[in-house]
Short mmCIF file of C-alpha atoms in Angstrom, two decimals:
data_model
loop_
_atom_site.label_atom_id
_atom_site.label_comp_id
_atom_site.label_asym_id
_atom_site.label_seq_id
_atom_site.Cartn_x
_atom_site.Cartn_y
_atom_site.Cartn_z
CA MET P 12 80.47 113.61 35.28
CA ARG P 13 77.59 114.52 37.56
CA GLY P 14 77.27 118.06 38.89
CA SER P 15 77.10 118.83 42.58
CA PRO P 16 73.65 119.29 44.13
CA SER P 17 72.11 122.71 44.50
CA CYS P 18 71.43 123.52 48.12
CA VAL P 19 69.78 126.15 50.33
CA VAL P 20 70.37 125.81 54.07
CA ALA P 21 69.45 128.08 56.96
CA VAL P 22 72.39 128.08 59.37
CA ARG P 23 71.43 128.78 62.98
CA ARG P 24 73.69 129.65 65.85
CA SER P 25 75.69 126.63 66.93
CA GLY P 26 75.78 125.81 70.63
CA VAL P 27 78.78 123.52 70.18
CA TRP P 28 80.69 126.25 68.34
CA ARG P 29 79.93 128.79 71.05
CA MET P 30 81.12 126.34 73.71
CA VAL P 31 84.38 125.61 71.86
CA VAL P 32 85.11 129.32 71.34
CA GLY P 33 84.40 129.95 75.03
CA VAL P 34 86.73 127.15 76.16
CA VAL P 35 89.57 128.28 73.87
CA ALA P 36 89.15 131.93 74.92
CA ALA P 37 89.07 130.96 78.62
CA ALA P 38 92.20 128.82 78.22
CA SER P 39 94.00 131.65 76.41
CA LEU P 40 93.05 134.17 79.06
CA ALA P 41 94.02 131.78 81.86
CA SER P 42 97.47 131.28 80.34
CA LEU P 43 97.95 135.06 79.99
CA VAL P 44 96.86 135.68 83.59
CA ALA P 45 99.12 132.88 84.82
CA TRP P 46 102.03 134.37 82.91
CA VAL P 47 101.42 137.79 84.49
CA PHE P 48 101.32 136.38 88.02
CA LEU P 49 104.13 133.85 87.61
CA ALA P 50 106.54 136.05 85.65
CA PRO P 51 109.61 137.38 87.46
CA ARG P 52 108.97 140.68 89.27
CA GLY P 53 111.82 142.49 87.55
CA GLN P 54 110.27 142.39 84.09
CA VAL P 55 109.51 145.47 82.04
CA ALA P 56 106.09 147.09 82.49
CA GLY P 57 105.71 147.09 78.70
CA ALA P 58 105.55 143.30 78.70
CA ARG P 59 102.64 143.37 81.13
CA ALA P 60 100.88 145.93 78.94
CA ALA P 61 101.43 143.67 75.90
CA VAL P 62 99.87 140.77 77.79
CA ALA P 63 96.87 142.94 78.67
CA VAL P 64 96.45 143.91 75.02
CA CYS P 65 96.64 140.24 73.99
CA GLY P 66 93.98 139.43 76.58
CA LEU P 67 91.66 142.11 75.22
CA ALA P 68 92.31 140.93 71.66
CA THR P 69 91.42 137.37 72.72
CA LEU P 70 88.14 138.56 74.23
CA ALA P 71 87.30 140.67 71.16
CA GLY P 72 88.08 137.80 68.81
CA ALA P 73 85.99 135.36 70.82
CA ALA P 74 83.08 137.81 70.94
CA SER P 75 83.16 138.26 67.17
CA LEU P 76 83.16 134.50 66.61
CA VAL P 77 80.40 133.76 69.12
CA ARG P 78 77.88 136.37 67.99
CA ARG P 79 77.65 135.12 64.43
CA PRO P 80 74.02 135.74 63.26
CA ALA P 81 71.77 133.17 61.61
CA ALA P 82 72.26 133.08 57.85
CA VAL P 83 71.33 131.32 54.64
CA LEU P 84 73.98 129.54 52.59
CA ARG P 85 73.00 128.87 48.99
CA TRP P 86 74.78 126.70 46.43
CA ASP P 87 73.17 127.04 43.00
CA ALA P 88 75.30 124.26 41.47
CA SER P 89 77.86 126.81 40.29
CA ALA P 90 78.49 129.35 43.08
CA TRP P 91 77.97 129.93 46.81
CA SER P 92 76.16 132.90 48.32
CA PHE P 93 75.63 134.06 51.89
CA ALA P 94 72.67 136.06 53.20
CA ASP P 95 72.24 137.33 56.75
CA LEU P 96 68.83 136.48 58.22
CA ALA P 97 69.04 139.43 60.62
CA THR P 98 68.79 141.84 57.68
CA PRO P 99 66.43 140.19 55.17
CA SER P 100 66.49 143.22 52.87
CA SER P 101 70.21 142.77 52.17
CA ALA P 102 71.25 141.11 48.93
CA PRO P 103 73.01 137.73 49.07
CA ILE P 104 76.79 138.00 48.91
CA PRO P 105 78.47 135.72 46.34
CA GLY P 106 81.71 134.08 47.39
CA GLU P 107 83.83 131.01 47.88
CA LEU P 108 83.17 128.43 50.59
CA GLU P 109 85.89 126.17 51.99
CA VAL P 110 85.66 123.45 54.62
CA ALA P 111 88.25 124.25 57.31
CA ILE P 112 87.36 121.61 59.92
CA ASP P 113 85.10 118.58 59.55
CA LEU P 114 84.11 116.82 62.77
CA GLY P 115 81.36 114.70 61.20
CA SER P 116 78.38 116.44 62.78
CA LEU P 117 79.99 119.90 62.81
CA LEU P 118 81.60 121.76 59.93
CA LEU P 119 83.66 124.90 60.32
CA LEU P 120 83.46 126.75 57.02
CA ARG P 121 85.34 129.76 55.71
CA PHE P 122 83.29 132.03 53.46
CA ALA P 123 85.28 134.55 51.42
CA PRO P 124 83.18 137.10 49.52
CA ARG P 125 84.05 137.29 45.84
CA ASP P 126 83.47 141.05 45.53
CA ALA P 127 86.61 142.84 46.70
CA ALA P 128 84.94 146.25 46.28
CA GLY P 129 82.80 145.61 49.38
CA ARG P 130 86.02 145.16 51.41
CA ARG P 131 84.47 142.39 53.44
CA SER P 132 86.87 139.95 54.95
CA ALA P 133 86.40 136.21 55.05
CA GLY P 134 84.16 134.95 57.81
CA TRP P 135 83.85 131.73 59.75
CA ILE P 136 80.58 129.81 59.78
CA ALA P 137 79.93 126.83 62.06
CA VAL P 138 77.24 124.45 60.80
CA GLU P 139 75.83 121.67 62.99
CA ARG P 140 74.03 118.61 61.75
CA ARG P 141 71.36 119.07 64.43
CA GLY P 142 68.34 120.61 62.75
CA LEU P 143 69.63 119.78 59.26
CA GLU P 144 69.40 115.97 59.40
CA ARG P 145 67.47 115.59 56.12
CA GLU P 146 69.68 118.04 54.22
CA TRP P 147 73.01 117.23 55.88
CA HIS P 148 74.30 114.77 53.27
CA SER P 149 73.38 117.01 50.33
CA PHE P 150 74.88 120.03 52.07
CA ARG P 151 78.16 118.19 52.74
CA CYS P 152 78.25 117.03 49.13
CA ALA P 153 77.82 120.61 47.95
CA ALA P 154 80.44 121.89 50.42
CA TYR P 155 83.03 119.40 49.22
CA SER P 156 82.15 119.48 45.52
CA PRO P 157 84.52 121.27 43.20
CA ARG P 158 83.17 124.00 40.97
CA PRO P 159 81.60 122.47 37.89
CA ALA P 160 82.84 123.21 34.42
CA ALA P 161 80.81 125.70 32.37
CA GLY P 162 77.44 124.34 31.32
CA MET P 163 77.03 121.78 34.12
CA SER P 164 74.17 121.95 36.61
CA GLY P 165 73.21 120.26 39.84
CA ALA P 166 71.28 117.00 39.81
CA ALA P 167 69.75 117.08 43.29
CA ASP P 168 68.46 119.67 45.72
CA CYS P 169 68.46 120.21 49.45
CA ARG P 170 66.26 122.94 50.84
CA LEU P 171 65.73 124.32 54.32
CA ALA P 172 65.19 128.01 54.80
#
């Protein structure tokens, strides 16, 4: 059995991802606003406050998803690591990478740090094919490859950093 390829890819901000998050956040807020204005007048004030809190939570969630910094994802044929390009002095964070959504030219990945002591939660990373054309196939192979058994190593490389 052949091992999965080792891979180093610089992930930039995704314009498509930002647009999708913006559209979903706008639709959520529009439905909340419509509910407030179309709801019967006799409803409890607490319900309106709950809707306002949901609206703020939607905006906060969208902001956290949109402002994802550029990063480096590294697969060394046995484990994934994530390093933020905004803070080059920080050490890469080892973890698990899962493909959540695959749209062909856009992958939505979930990166869960392996070290629980750091108390970092899983994060979402959108990766576009644009800018990674030469490395795209190798990167997708690495993203979908299962962890190799002990002693196996990668047979090919993709590098862009």
